[in-house]
PDB file of C-alpha atoms in Angstrom:
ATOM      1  CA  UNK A  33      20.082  24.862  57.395  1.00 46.00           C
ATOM      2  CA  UNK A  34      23.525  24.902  58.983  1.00 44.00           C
ATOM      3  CA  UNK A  35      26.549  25.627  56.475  1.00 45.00           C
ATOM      4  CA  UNK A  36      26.849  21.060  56.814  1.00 45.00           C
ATOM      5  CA  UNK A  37      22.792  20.334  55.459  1.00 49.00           C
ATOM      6  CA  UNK A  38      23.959  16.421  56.413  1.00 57.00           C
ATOM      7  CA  UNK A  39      21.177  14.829  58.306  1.00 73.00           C
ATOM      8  CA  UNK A  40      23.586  14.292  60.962  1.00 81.00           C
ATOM      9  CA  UNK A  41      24.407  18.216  61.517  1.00 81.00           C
ATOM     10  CA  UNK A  42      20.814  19.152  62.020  1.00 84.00           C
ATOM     11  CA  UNK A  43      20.668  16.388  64.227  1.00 89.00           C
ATOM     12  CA  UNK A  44      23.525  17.870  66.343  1.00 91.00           C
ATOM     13  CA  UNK A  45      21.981  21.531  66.075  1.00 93.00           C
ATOM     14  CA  UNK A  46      18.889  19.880  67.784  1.00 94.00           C
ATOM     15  CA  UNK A  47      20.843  17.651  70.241  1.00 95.00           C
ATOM     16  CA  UNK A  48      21.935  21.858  70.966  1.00 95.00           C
ATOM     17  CA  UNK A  49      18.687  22.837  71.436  1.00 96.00           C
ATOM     18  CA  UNK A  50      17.079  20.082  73.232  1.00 96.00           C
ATOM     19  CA  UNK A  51      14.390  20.029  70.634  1.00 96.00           C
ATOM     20  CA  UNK A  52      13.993  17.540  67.164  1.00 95.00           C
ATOM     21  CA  UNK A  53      11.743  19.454  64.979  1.00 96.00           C
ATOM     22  CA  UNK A  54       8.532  17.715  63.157  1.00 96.00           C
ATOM     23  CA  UNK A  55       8.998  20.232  60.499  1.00 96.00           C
ATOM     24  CA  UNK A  56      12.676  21.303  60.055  1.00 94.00           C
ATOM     25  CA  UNK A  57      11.483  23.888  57.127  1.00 94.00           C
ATOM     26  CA  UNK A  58      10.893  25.724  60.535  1.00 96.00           C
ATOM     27  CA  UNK A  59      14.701  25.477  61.572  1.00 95.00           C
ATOM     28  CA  UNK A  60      15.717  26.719  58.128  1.00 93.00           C
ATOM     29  CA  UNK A  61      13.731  29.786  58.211  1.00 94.00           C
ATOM     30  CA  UNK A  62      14.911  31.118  61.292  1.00 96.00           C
ATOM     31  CA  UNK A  63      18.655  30.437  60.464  1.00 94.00           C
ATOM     32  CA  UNK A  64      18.737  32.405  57.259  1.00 92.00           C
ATOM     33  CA  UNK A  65      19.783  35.772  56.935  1.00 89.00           C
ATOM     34  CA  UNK A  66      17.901  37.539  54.179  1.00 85.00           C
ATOM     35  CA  UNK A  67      21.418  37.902  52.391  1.00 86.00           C
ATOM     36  CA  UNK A  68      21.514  34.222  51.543  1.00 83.00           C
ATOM     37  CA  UNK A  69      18.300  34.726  49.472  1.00 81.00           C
ATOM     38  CA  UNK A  70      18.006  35.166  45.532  1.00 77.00           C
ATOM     39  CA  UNK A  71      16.647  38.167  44.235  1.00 74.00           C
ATOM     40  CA  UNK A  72      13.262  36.349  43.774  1.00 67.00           C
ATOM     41  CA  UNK A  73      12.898  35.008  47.197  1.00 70.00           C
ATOM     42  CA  UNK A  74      10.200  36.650  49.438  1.00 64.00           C
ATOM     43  CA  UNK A  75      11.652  37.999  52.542  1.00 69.00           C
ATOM     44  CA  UNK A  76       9.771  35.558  54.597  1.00 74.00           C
ATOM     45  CA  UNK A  77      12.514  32.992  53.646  1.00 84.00           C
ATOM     46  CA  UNK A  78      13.982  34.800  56.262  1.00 89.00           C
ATOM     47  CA  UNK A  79      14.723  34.859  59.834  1.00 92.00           C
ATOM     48  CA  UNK A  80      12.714  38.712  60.211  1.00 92.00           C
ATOM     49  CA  UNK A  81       9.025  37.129  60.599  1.00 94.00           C
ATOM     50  CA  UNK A  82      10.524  34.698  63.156  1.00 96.00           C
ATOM     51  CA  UNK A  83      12.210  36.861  65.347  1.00 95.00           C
ATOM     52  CA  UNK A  84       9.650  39.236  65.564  1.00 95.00           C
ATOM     53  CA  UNK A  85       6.643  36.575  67.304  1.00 97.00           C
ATOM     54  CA  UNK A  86      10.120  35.014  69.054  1.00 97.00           C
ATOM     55  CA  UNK A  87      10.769  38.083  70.724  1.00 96.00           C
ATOM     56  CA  UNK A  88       7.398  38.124  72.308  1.00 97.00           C
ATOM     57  CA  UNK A  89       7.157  34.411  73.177  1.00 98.00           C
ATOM     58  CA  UNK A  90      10.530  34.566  75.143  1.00 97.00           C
ATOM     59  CA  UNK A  91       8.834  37.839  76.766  1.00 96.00           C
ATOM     60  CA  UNK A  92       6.271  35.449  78.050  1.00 97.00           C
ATOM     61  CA  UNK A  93       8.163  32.209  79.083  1.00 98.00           C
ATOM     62  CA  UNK A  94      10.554  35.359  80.986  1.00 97.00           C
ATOM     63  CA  UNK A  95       7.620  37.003  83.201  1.00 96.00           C
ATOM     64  CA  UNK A  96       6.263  34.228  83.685  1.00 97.00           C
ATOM     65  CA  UNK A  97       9.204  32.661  85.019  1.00 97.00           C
ATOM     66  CA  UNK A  98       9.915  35.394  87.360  1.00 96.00           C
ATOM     67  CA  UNK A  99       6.788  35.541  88.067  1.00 95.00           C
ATOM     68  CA  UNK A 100       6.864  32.274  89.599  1.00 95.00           C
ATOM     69  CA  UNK A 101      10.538  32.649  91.751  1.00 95.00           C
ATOM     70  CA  UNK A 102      10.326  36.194  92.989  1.00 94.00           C
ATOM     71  CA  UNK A 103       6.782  36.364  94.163  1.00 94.00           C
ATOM     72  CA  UNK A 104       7.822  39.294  96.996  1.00 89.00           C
ATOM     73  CA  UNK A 105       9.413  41.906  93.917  1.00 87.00           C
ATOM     74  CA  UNK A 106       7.809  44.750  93.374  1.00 82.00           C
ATOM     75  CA  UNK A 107       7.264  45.834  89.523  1.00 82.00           C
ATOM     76  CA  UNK A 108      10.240  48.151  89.491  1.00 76.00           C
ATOM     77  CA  UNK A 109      12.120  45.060  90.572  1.00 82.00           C
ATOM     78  CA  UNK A 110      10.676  42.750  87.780  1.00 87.00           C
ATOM     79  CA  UNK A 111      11.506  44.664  84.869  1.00 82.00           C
ATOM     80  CA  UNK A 112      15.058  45.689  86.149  1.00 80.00           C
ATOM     81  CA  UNK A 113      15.237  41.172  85.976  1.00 88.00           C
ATOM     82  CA  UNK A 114      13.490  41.102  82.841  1.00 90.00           C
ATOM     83  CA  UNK A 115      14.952  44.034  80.723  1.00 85.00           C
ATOM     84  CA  UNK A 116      18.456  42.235  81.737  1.00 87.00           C
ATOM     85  CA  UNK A 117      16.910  38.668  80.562  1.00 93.00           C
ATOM     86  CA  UNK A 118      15.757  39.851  77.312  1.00 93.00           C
ATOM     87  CA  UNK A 119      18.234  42.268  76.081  1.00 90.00           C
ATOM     88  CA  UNK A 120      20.478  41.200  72.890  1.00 89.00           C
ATOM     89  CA  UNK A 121      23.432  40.765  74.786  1.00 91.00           C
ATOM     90  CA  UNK A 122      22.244  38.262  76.758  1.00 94.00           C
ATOM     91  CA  UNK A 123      20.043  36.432  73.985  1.00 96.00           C
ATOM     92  CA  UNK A 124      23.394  36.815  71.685  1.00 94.00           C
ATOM     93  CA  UNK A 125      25.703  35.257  74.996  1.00 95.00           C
ATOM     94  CA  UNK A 126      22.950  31.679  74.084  1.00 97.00           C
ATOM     95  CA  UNK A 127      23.504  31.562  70.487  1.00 96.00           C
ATOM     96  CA  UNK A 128      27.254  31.490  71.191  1.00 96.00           C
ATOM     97  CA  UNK A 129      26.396  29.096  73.463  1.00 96.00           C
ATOM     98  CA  UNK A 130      24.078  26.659  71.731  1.00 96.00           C
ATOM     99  CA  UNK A 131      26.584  27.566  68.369  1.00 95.00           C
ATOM    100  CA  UNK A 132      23.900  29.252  66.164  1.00 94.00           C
ATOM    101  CA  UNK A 133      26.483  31.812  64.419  1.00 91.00           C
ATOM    102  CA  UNK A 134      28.004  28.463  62.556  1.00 91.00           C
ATOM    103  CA  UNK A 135      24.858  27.394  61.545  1.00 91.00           C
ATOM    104  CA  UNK A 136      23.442  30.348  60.207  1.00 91.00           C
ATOM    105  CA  UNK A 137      22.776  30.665  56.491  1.00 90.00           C
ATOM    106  CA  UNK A 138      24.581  33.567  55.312  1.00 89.00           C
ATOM    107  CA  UNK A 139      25.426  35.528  52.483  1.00 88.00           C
ATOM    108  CA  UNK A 140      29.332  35.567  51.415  1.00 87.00           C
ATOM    109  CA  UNK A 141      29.079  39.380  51.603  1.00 84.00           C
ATOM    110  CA  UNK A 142      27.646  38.980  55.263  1.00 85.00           C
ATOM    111  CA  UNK A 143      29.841  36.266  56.326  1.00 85.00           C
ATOM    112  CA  UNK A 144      32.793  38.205  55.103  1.00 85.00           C
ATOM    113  CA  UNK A 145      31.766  41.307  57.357  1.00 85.00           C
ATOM    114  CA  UNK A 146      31.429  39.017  60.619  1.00 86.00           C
ATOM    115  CA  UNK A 147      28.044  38.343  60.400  1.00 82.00           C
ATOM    116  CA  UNK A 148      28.504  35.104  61.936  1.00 88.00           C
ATOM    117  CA  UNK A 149      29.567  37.187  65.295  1.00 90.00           C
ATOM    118  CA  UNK A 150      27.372  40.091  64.821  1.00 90.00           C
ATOM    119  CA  UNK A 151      25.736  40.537  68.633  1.00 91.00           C
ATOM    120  CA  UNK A 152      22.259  42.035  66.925  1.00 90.00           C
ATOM    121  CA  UNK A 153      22.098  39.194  64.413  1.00 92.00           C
ATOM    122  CA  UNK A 154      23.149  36.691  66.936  1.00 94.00           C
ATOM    123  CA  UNK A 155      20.173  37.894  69.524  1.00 94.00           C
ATOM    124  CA  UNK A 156      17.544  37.953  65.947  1.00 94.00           C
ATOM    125  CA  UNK A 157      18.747  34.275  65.365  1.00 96.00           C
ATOM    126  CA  UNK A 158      17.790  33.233  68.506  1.00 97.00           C
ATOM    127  CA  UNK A 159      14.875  34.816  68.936  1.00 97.00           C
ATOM    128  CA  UNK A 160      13.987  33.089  65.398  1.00 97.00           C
ATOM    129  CA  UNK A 161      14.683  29.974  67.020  1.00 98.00           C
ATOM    130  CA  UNK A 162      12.460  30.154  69.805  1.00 98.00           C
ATOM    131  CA  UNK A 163       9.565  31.005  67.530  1.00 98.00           C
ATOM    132  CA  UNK A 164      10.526  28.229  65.360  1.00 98.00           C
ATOM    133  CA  UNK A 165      10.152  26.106  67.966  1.00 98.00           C
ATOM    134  CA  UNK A 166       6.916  27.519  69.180  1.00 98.00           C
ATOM    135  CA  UNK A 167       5.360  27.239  65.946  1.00 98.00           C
ATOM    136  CA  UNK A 168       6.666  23.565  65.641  1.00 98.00           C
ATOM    137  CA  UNK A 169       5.665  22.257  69.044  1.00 97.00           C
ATOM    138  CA  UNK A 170       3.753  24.773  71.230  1.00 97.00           C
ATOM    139  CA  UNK A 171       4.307  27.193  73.945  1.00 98.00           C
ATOM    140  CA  UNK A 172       5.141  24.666  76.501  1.00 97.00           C
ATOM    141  CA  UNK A 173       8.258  23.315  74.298  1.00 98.00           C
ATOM    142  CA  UNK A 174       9.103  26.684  73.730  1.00 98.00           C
ATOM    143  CA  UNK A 175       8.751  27.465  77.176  1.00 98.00           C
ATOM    144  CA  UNK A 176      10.767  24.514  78.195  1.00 97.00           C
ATOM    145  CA  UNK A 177      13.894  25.802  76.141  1.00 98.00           C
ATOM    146  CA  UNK A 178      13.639  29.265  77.564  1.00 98.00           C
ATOM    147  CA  UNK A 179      13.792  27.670  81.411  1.00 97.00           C
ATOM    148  CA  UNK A 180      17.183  25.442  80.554  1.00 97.00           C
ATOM    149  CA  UNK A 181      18.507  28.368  79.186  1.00 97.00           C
ATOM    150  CA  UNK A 182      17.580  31.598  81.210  1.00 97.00           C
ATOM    151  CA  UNK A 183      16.515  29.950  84.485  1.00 96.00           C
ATOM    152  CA  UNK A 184      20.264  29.904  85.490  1.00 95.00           C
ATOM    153  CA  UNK A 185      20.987  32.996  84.384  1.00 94.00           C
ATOM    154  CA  UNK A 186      17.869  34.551  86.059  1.00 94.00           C
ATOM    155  CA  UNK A 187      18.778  32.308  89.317  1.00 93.00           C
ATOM    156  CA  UNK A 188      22.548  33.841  89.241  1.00 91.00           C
ATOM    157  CA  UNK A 189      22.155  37.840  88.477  1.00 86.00           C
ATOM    158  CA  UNK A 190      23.249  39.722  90.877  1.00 78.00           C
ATOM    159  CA  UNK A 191      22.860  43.073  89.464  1.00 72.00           C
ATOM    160  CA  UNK A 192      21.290  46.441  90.297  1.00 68.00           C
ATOM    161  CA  UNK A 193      17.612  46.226  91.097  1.00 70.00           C
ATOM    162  CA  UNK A 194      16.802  49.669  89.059  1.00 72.00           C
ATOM    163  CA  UNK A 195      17.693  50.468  85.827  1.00 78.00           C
ATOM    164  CA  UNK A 196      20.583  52.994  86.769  1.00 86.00           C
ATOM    165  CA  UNK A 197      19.474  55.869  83.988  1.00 90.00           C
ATOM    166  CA  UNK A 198      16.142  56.158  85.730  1.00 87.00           C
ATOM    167  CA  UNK A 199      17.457  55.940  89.473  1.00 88.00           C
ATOM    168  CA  UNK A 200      20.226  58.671  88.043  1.00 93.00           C
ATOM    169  CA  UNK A 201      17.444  61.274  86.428  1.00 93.00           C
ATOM    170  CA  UNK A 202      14.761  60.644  89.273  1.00 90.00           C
ATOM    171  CA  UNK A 203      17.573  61.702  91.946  1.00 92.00           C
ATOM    172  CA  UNK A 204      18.896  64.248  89.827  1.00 94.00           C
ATOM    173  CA  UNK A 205      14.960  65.977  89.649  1.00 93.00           C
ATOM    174  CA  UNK A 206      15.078  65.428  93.439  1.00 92.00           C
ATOM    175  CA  UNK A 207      18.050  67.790  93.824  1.00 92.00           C
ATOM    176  CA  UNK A 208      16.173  69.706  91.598  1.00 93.00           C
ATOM    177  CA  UNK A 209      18.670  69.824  88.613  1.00 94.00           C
ATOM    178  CA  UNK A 210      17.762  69.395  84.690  1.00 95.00           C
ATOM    179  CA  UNK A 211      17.948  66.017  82.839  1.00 96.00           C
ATOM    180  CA  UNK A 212      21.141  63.907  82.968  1.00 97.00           C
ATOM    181  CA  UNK A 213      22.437  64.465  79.452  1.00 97.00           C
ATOM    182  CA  UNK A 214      24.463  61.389  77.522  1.00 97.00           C
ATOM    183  CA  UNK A 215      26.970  62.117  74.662  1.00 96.00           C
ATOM    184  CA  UNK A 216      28.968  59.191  72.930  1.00 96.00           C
ATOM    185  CA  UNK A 217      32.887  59.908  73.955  1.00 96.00           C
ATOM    186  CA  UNK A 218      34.467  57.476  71.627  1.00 94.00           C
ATOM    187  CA  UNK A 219      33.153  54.735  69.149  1.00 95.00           C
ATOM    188  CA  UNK A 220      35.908  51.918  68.420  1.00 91.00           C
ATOM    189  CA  UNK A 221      35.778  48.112  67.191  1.00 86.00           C
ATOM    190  CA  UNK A 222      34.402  46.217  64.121  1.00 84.00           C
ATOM    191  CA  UNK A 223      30.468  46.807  63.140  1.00 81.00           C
ATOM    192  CA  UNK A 224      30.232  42.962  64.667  1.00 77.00           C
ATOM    193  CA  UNK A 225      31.377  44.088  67.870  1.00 79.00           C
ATOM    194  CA  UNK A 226      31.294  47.271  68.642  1.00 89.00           C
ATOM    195  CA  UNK A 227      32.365  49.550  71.958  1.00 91.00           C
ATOM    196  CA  UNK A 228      31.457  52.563  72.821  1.00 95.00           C
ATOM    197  CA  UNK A 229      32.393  55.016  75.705  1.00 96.00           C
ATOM    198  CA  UNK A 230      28.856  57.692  76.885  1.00 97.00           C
ATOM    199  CA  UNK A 231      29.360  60.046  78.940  1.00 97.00           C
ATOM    200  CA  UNK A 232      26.666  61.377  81.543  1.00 97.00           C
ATOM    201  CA  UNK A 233      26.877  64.940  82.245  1.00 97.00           C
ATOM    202  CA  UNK A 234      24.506  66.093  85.209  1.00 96.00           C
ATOM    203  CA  UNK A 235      24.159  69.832  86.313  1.00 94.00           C
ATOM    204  CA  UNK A 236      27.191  70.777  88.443  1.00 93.00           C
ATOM    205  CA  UNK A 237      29.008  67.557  88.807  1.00 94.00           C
ATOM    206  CA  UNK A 238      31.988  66.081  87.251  1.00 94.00           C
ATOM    207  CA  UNK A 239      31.351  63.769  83.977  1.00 96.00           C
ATOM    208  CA  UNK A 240      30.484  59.826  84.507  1.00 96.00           C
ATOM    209  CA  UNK A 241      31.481  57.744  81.378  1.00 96.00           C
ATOM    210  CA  UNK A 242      30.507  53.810  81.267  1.00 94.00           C
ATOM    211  CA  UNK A 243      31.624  51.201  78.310  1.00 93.00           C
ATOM    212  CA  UNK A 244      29.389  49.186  76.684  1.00 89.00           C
ATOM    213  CA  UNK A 245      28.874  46.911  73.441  1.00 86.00           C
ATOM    214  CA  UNK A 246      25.966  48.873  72.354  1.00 88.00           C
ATOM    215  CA  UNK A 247      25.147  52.821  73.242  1.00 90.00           C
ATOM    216  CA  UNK A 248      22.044  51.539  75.648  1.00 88.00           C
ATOM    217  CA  UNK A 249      24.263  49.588  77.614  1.00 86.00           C
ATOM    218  CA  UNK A 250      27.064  52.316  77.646  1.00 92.00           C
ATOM    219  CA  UNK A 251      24.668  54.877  78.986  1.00 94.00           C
ATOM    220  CA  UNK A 252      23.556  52.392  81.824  1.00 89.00           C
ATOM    221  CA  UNK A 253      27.324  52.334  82.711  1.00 91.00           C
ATOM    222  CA  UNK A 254      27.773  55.918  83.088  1.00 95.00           C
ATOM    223  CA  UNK A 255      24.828  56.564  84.877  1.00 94.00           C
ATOM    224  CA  UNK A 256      25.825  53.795  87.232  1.00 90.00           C
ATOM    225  CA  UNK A 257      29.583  55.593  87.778  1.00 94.00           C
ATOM    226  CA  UNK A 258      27.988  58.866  88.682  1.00 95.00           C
ATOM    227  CA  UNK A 259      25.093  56.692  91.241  1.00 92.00           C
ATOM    228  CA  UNK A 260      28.346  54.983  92.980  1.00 90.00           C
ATOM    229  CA  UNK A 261      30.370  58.015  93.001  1.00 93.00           C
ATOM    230  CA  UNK A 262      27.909  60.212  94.688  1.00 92.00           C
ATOM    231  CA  UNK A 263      26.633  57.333  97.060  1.00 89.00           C
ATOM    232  CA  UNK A 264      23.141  56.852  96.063  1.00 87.00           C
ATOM    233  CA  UNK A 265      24.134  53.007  94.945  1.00 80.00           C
ATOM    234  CA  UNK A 266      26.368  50.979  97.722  1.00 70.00           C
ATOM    235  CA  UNK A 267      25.457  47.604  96.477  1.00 55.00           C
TER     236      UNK A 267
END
């Protein structure tokens, strides 16, 4: 339970969520990191088992949501929405929100490293949540906290349609060149929050680099510089 176990901090935490749990045991599991365990513990004390079934419930509640609101997209066009809806960035942007980082339970070792800020443990600890909530209530109250939290975001992106890599390599095959290539230019920042510069190197053009908290997101980045640049992408 959060680093406060008061009745009247896990009452706040689920003021946060918008969910009071029937079985809080739930809650606890998908707050702990596995470095807050004794040696004797199983690892299913942990948050692990949790985020794993979370990730696929919020998978779910996501489609289906878009399912719903963009009835004229095309598949292409649905997974560009979803891949952005799902990724760890934006599942680590709710815990900050809904203030999961200060009520994980951590190791001193972990906490000490930034674990509490870590974007990939931040995402895991949400995704925990949602399961936890799942497993407590059902699919429709998990459901329920996916649409207050992701319906607005879903509503409000206004990014690229396509995932840029695949627009870049499918026009570079067009002009009949090799695979767009991506090399990591620079690597700087603490483990908890890394950034790191890719560059995109395609047959016979100038390099594209992009900047990103995470290599995947980099690479997007620089194949989106080289799409703008050479006026395939206008938007």
């Amino acid at each position: 339970m959060p680093r406060d176990d008061s009745g009247k901090a896990v009452s706040e935490l689920e003021r946060r969520l918008g969910h009071s749990f029937a079985d809080r045991s739930l809650l606890t599991v998908a707050l702990t990191h596995a470095s807050a365990l004794d040696p004797s513990d199983s690892v299913a004390g942990s948050y692990q088992r949790l985020e794993f079934l979370g990730d696929r419930v919020l998978g779910l509640a996501v489609a289906t949501m878009m399912h719903r609101h963009f009835p004229k997209a095309d598949e292409g066009e649905l997974a560009r929405r979803f891949n952005h809806m799902v990724k760890r960035e934006t599942c680590a942007e709710i815990a900050v929100e809904l203030k999961l980082g200060d009520a994980m339970r951590i190791g001193q070792s972990e906490a000490q490293t930034g674990g509490r800020k870590k974007v990939a443990l931040l995402a895991d600890i949400c995704e925990a949540v949602i399961a936890a909530i799942y497993l407590d209530a059902g699919f429709d109250a998990a459901e329920a906290f996916v649409k207050r939290l992701w319906e607005p975001r879903m509503l409000s992106w206004s990014g690229p349609l396509r995932d840029a890599k695949t627009t870049l390599q499918e026009w570079a095959q067009s002009k009949g060149l090799p695979t767009p290539r991506y090399d990591v230019v620079k690597r700087e920042g603490p483990d908890h929050a890394p950034s790191f510069v890719v560059g995109v190197t395609v047959q016979g053009l100038a390099q594209g680099q992009g900047k990103g908290g995470s290599k995947r997101t980099a690479e997007q980045s620089a194949a989106e510089t080289v799409l703008r640049r050479e006026g395939v992408w206008n938007e």
